[in-house]
Coordinates of C-alpha atoms in Angstrom, one line a residue:
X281 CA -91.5 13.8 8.4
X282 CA -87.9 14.1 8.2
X283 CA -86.4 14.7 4.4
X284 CA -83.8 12.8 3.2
X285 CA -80.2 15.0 2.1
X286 CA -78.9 15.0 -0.8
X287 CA -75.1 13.2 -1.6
X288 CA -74.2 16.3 -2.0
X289 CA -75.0 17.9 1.1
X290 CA -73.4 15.1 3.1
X291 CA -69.9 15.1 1.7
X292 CA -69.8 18.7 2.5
X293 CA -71.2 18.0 6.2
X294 CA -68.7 15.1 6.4
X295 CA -65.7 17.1 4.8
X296 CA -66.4 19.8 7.8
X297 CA -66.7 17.2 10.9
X298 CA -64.7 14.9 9.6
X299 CA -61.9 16.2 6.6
X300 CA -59.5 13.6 7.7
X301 CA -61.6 10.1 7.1
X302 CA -63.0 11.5 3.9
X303 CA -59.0 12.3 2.4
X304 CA -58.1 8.9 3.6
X305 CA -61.2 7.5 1.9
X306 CA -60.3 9.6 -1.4
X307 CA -56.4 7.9 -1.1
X308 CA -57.6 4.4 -1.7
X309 CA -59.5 5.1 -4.6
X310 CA -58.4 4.9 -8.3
X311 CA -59.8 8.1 -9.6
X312 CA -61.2 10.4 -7.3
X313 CA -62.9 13.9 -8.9
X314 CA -61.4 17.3 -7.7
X315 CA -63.2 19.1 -5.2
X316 CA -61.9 22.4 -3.2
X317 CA -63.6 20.9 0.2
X318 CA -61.0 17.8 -0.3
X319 CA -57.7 19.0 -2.1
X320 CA -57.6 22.7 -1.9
X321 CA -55.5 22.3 0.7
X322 CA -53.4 20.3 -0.4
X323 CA -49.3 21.4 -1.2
X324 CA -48.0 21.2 -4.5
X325 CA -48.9 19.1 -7.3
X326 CA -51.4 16.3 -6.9
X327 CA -50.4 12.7 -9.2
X328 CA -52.4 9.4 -9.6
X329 CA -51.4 6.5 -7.4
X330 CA -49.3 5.2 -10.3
X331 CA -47.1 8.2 -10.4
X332 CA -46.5 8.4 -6.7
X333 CA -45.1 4.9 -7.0
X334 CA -43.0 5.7 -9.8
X335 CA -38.8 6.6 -9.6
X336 CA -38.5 10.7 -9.9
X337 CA -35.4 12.6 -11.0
X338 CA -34.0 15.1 -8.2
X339 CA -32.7 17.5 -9.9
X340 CA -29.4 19.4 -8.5
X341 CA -27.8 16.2 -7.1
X342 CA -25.5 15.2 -10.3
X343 CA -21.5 16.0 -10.1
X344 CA -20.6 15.5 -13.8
X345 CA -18.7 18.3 -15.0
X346 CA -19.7 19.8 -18.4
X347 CA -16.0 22.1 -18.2
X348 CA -13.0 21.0 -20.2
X349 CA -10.8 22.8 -17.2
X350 CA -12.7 21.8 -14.5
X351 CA -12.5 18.1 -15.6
X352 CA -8.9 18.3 -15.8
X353 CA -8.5 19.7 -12.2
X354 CA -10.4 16.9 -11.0
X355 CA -8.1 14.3 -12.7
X356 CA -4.8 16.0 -11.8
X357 CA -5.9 16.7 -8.4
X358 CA -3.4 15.4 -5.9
X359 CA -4.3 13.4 -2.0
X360 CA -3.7 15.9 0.5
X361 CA -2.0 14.0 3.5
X362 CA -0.2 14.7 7.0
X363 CA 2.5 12.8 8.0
X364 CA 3.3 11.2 11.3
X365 CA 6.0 10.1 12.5
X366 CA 7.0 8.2 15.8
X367 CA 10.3 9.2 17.2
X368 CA 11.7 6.0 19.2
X369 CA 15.6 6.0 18.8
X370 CA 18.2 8.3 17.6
X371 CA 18.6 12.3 17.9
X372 CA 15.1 14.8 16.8
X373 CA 17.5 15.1 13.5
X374 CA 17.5 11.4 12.6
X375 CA 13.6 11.2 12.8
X376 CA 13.4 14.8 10.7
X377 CA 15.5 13.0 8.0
X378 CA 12.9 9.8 8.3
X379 CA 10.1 12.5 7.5
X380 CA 11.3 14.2 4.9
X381 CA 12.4 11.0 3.2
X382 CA 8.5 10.1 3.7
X383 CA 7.7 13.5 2.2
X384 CA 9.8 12.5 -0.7
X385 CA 8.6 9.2 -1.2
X386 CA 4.5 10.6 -0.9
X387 CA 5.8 13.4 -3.5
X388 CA 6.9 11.2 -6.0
X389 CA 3.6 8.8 -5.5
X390 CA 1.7 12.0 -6.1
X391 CA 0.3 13.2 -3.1
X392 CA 0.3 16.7 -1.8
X393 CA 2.1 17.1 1.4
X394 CA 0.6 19.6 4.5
X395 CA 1.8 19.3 7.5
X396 CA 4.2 16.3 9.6
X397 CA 4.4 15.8 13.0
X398 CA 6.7 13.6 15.1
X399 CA 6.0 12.2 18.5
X400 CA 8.4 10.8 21.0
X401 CA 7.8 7.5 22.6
X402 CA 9.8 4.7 23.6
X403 CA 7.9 2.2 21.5
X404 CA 4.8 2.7 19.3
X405 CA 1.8 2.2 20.5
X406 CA -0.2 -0.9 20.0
X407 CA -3.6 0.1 19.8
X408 CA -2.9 3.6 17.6
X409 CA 0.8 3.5 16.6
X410 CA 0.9 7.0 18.5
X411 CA -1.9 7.1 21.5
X412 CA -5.7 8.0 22.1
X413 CA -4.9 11.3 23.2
X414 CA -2.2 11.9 20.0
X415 CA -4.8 10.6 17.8
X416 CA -7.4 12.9 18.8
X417 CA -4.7 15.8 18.3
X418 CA -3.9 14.0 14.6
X419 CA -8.0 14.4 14.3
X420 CA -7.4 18.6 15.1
X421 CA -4.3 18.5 12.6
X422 CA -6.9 16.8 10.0
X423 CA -9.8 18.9 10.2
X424 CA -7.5 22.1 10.4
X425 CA -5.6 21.6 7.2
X426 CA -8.7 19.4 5.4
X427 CA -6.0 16.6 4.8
X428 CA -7.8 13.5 3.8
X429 CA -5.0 11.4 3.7
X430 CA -2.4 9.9 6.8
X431 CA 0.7 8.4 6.2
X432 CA 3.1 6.9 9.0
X433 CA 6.4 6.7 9.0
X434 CA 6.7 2.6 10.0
X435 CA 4.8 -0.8 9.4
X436 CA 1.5 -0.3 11.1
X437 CA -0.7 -3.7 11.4
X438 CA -3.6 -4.5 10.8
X439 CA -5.3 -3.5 14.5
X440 CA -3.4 -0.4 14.4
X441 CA -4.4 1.1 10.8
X442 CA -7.9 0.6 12.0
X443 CA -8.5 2.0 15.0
X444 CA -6.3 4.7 13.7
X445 CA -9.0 5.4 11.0
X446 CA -11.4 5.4 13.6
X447 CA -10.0 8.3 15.1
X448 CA -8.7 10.5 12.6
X449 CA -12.2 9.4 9.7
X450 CA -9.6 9.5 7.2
X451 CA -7.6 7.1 5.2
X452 CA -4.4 6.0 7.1
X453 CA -1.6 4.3 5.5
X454 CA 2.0 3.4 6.2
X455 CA 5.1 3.3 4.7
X456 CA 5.0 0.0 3.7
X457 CA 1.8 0.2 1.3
X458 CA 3.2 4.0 0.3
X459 CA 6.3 2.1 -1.1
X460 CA 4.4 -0.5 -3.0
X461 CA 2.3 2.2 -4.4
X462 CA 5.3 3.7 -5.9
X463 CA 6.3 0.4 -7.2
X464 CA 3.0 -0.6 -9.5
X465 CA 3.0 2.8 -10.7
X466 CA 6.7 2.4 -11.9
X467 CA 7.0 -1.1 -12.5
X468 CA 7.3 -1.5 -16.5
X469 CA 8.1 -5.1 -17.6
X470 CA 6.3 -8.2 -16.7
X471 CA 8.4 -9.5 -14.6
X472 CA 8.4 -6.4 -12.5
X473 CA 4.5 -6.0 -12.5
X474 CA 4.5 -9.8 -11.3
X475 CA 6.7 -9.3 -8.6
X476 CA 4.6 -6.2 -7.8
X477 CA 1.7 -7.7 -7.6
X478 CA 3.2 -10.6 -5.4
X479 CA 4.0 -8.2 -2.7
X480 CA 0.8 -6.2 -2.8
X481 CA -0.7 -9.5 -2.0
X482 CA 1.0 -10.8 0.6
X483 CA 1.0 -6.9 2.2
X484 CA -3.2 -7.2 1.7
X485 CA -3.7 -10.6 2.9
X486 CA -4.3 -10.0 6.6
X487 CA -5.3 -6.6 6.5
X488 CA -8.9 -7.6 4.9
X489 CA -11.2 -6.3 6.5
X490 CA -15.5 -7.0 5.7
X491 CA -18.4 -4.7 5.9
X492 CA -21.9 -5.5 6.1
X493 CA -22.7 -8.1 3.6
X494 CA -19.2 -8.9 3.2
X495 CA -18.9 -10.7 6.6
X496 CA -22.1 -12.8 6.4
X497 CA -21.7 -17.0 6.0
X498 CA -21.5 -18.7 2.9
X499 CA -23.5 -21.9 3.1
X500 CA -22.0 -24.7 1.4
X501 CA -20.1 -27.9 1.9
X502 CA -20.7 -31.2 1.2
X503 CA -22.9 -32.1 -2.0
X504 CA -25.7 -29.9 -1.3
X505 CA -29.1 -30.6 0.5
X506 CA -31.7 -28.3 1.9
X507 CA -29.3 -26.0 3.6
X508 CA -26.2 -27.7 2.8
X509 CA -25.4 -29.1 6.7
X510 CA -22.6 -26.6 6.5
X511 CA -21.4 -23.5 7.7
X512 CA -19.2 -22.9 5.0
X513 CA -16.9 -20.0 5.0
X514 CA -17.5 -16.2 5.4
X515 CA -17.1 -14.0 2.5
X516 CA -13.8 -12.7 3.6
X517 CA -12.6 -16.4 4.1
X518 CA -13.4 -16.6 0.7
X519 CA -11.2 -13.4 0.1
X520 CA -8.5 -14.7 1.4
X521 CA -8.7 -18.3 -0.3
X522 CA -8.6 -16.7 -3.5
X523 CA -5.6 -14.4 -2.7
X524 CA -3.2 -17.0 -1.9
X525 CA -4.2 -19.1 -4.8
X526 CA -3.1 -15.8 -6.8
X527 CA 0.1 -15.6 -5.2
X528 CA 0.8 -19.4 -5.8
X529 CA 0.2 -18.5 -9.5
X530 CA 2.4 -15.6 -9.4
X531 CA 4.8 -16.9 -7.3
X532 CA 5.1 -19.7 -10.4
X533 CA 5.2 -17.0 -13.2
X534 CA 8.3 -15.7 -11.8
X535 CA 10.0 -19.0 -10.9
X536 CA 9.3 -18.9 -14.7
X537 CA 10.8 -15.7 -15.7
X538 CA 14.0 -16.4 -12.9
X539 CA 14.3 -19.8 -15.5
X540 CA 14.9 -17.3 -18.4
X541 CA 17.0 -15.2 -16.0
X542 CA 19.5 -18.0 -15.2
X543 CA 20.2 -19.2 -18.5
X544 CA 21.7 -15.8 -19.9
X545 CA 23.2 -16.2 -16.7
X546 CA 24.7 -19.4 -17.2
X547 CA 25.8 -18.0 -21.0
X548 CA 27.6 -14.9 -19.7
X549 CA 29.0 -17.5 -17.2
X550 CA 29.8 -20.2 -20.4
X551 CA 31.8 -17.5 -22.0
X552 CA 33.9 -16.1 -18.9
X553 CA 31.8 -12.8 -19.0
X554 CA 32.8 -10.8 -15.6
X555 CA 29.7 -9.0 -14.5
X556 CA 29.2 -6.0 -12.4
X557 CA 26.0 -5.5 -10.5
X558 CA 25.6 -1.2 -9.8
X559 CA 23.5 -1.4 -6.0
X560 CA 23.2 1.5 -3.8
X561 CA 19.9 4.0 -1.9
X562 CA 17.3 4.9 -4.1
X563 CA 17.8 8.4 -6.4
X564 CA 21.7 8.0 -5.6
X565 CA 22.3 8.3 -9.1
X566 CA 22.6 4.1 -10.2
X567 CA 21.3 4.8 -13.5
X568 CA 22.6 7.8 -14.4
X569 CA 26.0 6.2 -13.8
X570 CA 25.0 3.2 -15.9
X571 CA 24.5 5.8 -19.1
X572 CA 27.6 7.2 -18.3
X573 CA 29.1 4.0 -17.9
X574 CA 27.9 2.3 -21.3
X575 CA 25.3 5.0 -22.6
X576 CA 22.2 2.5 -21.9
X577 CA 19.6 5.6 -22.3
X578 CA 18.0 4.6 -19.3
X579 CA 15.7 6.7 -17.7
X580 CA 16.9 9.3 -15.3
X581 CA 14.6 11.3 -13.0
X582 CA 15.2 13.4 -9.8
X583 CA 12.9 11.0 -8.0
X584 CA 12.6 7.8 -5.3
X585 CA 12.3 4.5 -7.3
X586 CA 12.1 5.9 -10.7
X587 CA 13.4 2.6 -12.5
X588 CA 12.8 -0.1 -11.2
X589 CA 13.1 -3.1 -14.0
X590 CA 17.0 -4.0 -14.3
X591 CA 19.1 -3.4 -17.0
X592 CA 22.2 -5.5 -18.1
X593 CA 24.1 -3.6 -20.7
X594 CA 27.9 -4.6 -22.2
X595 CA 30.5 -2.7 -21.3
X596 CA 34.9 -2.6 -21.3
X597 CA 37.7 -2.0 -19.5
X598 CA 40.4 1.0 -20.9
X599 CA 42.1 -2.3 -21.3
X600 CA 39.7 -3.7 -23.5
X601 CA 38.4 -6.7 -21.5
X602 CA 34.4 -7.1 -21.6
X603 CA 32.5 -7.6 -18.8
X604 CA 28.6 -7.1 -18.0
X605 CA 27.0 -3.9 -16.3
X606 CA 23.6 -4.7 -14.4
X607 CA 21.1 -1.7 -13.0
X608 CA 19.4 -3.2 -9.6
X609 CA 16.2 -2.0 -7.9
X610 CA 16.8 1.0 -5.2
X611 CA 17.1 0.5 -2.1
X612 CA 15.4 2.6 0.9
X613 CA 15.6 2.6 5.0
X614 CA 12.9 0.1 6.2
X615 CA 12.6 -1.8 3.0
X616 CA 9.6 -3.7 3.3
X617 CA 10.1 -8.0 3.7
X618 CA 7.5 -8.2 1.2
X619 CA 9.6 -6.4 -1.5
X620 CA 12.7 -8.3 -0.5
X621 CA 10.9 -11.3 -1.0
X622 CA 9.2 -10.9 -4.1
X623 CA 12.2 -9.0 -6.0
X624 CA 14.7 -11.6 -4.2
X625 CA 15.2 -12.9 -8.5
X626 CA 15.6 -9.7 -9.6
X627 CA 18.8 -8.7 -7.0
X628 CA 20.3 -12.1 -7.0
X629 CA 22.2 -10.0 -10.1
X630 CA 23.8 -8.8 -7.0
X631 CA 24.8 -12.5 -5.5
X632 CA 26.0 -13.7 -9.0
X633 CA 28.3 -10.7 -9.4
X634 CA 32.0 -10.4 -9.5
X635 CA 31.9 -6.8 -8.2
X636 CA 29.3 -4.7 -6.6
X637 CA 29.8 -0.9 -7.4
X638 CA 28.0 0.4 -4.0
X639 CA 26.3 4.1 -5.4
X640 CA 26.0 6.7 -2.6
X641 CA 24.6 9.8 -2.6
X642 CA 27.3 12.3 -1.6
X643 CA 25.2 15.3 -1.5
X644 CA 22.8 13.9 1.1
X645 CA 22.7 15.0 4.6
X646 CA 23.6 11.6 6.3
X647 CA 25.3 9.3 3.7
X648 CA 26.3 7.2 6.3
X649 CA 23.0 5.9 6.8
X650 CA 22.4 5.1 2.9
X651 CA 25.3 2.8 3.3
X652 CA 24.1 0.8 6.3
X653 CA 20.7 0.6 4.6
X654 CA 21.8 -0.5 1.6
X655 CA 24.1 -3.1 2.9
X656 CA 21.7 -5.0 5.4
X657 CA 19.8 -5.5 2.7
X658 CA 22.8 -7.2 0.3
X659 CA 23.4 -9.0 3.6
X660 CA 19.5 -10.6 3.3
X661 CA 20.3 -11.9 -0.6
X662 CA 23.7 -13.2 0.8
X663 CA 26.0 -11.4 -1.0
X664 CA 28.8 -10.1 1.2
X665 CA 31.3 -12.2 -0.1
X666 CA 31.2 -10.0 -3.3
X667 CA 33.8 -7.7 -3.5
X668 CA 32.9 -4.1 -3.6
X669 CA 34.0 -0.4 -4.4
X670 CA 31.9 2.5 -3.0
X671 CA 30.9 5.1 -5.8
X672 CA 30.4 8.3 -4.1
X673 CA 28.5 10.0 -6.6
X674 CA 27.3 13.5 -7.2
X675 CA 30.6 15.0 -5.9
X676 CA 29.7 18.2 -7.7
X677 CA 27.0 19.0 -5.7
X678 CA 28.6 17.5 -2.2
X679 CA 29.8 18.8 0.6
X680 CA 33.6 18.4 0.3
X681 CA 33.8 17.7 4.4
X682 CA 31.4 15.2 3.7
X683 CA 34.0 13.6 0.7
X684 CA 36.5 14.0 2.5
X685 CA 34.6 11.9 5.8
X686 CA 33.6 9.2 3.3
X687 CA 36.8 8.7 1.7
X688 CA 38.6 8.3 4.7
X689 CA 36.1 5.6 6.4
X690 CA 35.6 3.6 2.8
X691 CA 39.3 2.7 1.7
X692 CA 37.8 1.5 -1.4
X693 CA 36.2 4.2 -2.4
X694 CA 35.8 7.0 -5.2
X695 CA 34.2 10.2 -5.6
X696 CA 32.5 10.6 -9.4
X697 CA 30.0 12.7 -11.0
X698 CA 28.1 10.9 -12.9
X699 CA 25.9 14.2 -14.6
X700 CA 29.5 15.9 -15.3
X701 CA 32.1 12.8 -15.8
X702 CA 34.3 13.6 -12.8
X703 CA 36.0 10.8 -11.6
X704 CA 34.7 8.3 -14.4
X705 CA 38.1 7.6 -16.0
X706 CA 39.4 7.0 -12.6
X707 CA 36.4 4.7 -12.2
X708 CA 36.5 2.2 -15.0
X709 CA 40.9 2.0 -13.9
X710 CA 39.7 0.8 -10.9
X711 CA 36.7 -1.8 -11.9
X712 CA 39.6 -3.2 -14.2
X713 CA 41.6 -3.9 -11.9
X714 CA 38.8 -5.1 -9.4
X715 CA 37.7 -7.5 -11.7
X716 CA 39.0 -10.9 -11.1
X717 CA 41.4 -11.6 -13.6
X718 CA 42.2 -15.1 -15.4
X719 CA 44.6 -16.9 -13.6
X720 CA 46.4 -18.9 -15.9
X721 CA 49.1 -17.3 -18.1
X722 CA 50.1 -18.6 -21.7
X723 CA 52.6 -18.0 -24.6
X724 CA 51.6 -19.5 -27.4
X725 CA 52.2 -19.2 -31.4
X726 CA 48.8 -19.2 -33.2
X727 CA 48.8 -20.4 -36.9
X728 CA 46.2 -18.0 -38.7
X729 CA 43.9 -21.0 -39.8
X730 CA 42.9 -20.9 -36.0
X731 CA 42.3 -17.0 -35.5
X732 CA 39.3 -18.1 -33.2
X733 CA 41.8 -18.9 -30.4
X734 CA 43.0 -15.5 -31.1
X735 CA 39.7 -14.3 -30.7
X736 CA 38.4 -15.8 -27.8
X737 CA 42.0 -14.7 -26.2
X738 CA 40.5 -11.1 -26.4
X739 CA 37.1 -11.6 -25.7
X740 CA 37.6 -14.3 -22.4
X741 CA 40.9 -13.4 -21.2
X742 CA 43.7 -10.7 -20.8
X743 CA 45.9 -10.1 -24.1
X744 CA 49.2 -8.8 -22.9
X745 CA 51.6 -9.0 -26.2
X746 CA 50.6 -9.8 -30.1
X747 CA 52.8 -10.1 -32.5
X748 CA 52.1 -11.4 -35.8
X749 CA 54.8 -13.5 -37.3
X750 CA 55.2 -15.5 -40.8
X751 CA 54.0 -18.8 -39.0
X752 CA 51.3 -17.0 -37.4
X753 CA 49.9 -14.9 -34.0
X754 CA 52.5 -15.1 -31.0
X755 CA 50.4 -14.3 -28.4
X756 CA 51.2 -13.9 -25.0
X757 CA 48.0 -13.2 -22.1
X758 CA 46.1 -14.8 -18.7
X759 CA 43.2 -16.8 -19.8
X760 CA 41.2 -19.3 -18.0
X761 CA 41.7 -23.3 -17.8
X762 CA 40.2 -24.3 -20.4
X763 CA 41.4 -22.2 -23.6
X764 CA 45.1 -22.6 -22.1
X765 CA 44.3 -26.4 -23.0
X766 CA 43.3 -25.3 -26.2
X767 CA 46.1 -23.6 -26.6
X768 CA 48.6 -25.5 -25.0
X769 CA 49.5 -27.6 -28.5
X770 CA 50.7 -23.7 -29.3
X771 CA 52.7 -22.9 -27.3
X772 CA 56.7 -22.9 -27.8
X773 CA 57.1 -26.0 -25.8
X774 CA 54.9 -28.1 -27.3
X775 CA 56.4 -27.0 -30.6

């Protein structure tokens, strides 16, 4: 007669043969009662199905900063980048001088400058901008100083930046979007955040790239059905779409603002204004000179595109004829298109001008090469029929070679000063008698009961002699066409 065991007995006989088929069986069940056999062995804490399934904290994982300093180090910290730089044309010192120009302009966007090499090739290279076996080297240069930023000195497209990034597994940018970083940060009024913003577009536009999600298909098209019959447009189609339907919009904003431009324009114009237009390099001292000029109070900072909105102040001749003072954006080697493009409102001040005071930077090492810059680019707005004196500023800190090179290769050109006042009286004696001057040339005898002849005579043209009589204001001076026929029933003839 065989007994019958108890449940007892054969959970511990089935826990020895068998421990894994018994846990399993105590997993599926909602509440299962502690035994050693079963969970002494197991690690850690033991929860109930619900609390298994639940989210859980991990604790140690969080990078919020409880310090006042430390927080403030992590705002302030500055992008640690390496420059490269392809040598194609020129001497080793030309490209060195493209570098540290590129070290200046990362500087002033706020980066943190570690190392710069330069390669020599006869052309870039179309895959990397400087080679497979360079880019690998530019990976060593990376990991060595823990840059985690690129920057090269040209235009790189689209192809290029990314399989540049692909190497290096840092972020790679290029002068162009360097530039146009410098310019939202500094861009103050509206129409110079507009005409930001245009460029930054049109810069972005094919250089979109997708990721994952971002390159799958939206359905759409026609007026909907099961799976619309179409195969619609990928996301960054859609990207794109919605880009250039910004930059129409922008591009309408500023035909706007160039509206409002114009018609001052067309007043200055209206009352025979003369207007000056002050173009030159970037940080060659343009609006310093303007303060000295007419004491605008415009912002002066040892720095590459520090102002960037213009200025049109009032100003006059030691003679006392008034004429019109306008600050331009800087210029810089390898100006973007983009930039030309979108700021083409803002330095057709330069176009409309009777004179173009051309500011160099006489302290820097090739001057020369400001000047050629500078001018290609007044060539692109089509204003080299403008007349124009070359302002050699900064002649306290220049080489006096240097001067003397420039002088003698400008013939109308000046050495100033613009932070001491060298050379500024000598300056505005020269601007008047740059300035076109009115060409016809009256004597009339003004009775006083029309003193706003007199007026005008001052304010539109060139006052030579006035004497005041008993019948009234004898006044001799050049003014244009039309006041001489509003004076001409003045003048001793007629009388």
């Amino acid at each position: 007669m065989t007994s019958s065991s108890s449940p007892s007995q054969d959970t511990k006989r089935l826990a020895h043969s068998h421990p894994e088929a018994l846990r399993a069986d105590a997993l599926m069940e909602e509440d299962v009662a502690w035994s050693y056999e079963i969970d002494g062995e197991r690690d850690g804490d033991q929860f109930d199905r619900s609390e298994r399934a639940a989210l859980r904290r991990v604790a140690g994982l969080s990078t919020e900063l409880e310090d006042v300093t430390e927080v403030e180090y992590r705002q302030l910290r500055l992008e640690r980048v390496v420059l490269v730089g392809v040598w194609t044309t020129g001497t080793s010192e030309d490209a060195e001088n493209s570098l540290a120009e590129l070290a200046a302009l990362a500087e002033t966007a706020g980066a943190l400058m570690l190392d710069g090499v330069i390669q020599r090739r006869d052309k870039p290279d179309a895959a990397t901008y400087i080679g497979s076996g360079k880019a690998a080297e530019l990976r060593d240069v990376v990991l060595e100083t823990g840059a985690d930023t690129v920057i090269c000195d040209g235009e790189l497209s689209p192809g290029q930046l990314i399989q540049l990034e692909d190497v290096v597994k840092v972020k790679v940018i290029d002068r162009t979007a360097l530039i146009l970083d410098i310019f939202a940060q500094h861009a103050k009024s509206r129409e110079g955040k507009a005409q930001v913003a245009l460029a930054q577009m049109q810069y972005m536009l094919p250089r979109l790239r997708g990721w994952g999600q971002s390159l799958s298909r939206q359905m759409g098209g026609g007026r909907g059905g099961l799976a619309t019959r179409g195969p619609g447009e990928t996301k960054i189609e859609t990207d794109r779409r919605r880009i250039r339907e910004k930059m129409a919009k922008m591009r309408r904003e500023i035909a706007d603002m160039k509206t409002g431009r114009e018609v001052k324009r067309q007043e200055r114009r209206r009352n025979k204004v003369p207007s000056v237009a002050i173009a030159g390099y970037t940080n060659a001292g343009k609006s310093s000179l303007l303060n000295r000029l007419t004491g605008a109070g415009v912002l002066v900072e040892n720095a590459l595109f520090a102002t960037l909105d213009p200025t049109v102040r009032r100003a006059e001749t030691p003679t006392g004829r008034v004429y019109t003072l306008a600050d331009t954006v800087g210029f810089v080697r390898h100006l973007p298109h983009h930039l030309v493009e979108a700021f083409r409102s803002t330095m057709e001040e330069v176009g409309d001008s009777d004179l173009i005071l051309h500011v160099v930077d006489g302290s820097h090492p090739v001057p020369e090469e400001q000047l050629a810059a500078v001018r290609e680019v007044i060539r692109d707005v089509g204003a080299t029929a403008v007349p124009e004196i070359v302002v050699i500023n900064k002649a306290d800190a220049a080489d006096p070679l240097v001067l003397q090179r420039l002088l003698r290769i400008e013939p109308r050109s000046i050495a100033v000063s613009a932070r001491t006042g060298k050379g500024i009286d000598e300056l505005l004696a020269l601007i008047d008698n740059e300035l076109p001057r009115p060409s016809v040339e009256v004597e009339a005898l003004v009775p006083y009961t029309h003193g706003k002849l007199v007026a005008r005579a001052h304010t539109e043209g060139e006052v030579l002699s006035e004497e005041h009589t008993a019948e009234g204001t004898l006044l001799k001076a050049r003014v244009h066409e039309e006041l001489a026929a509003d004076l001409a029933p003045y003048t001793p003839a007629s009388a």
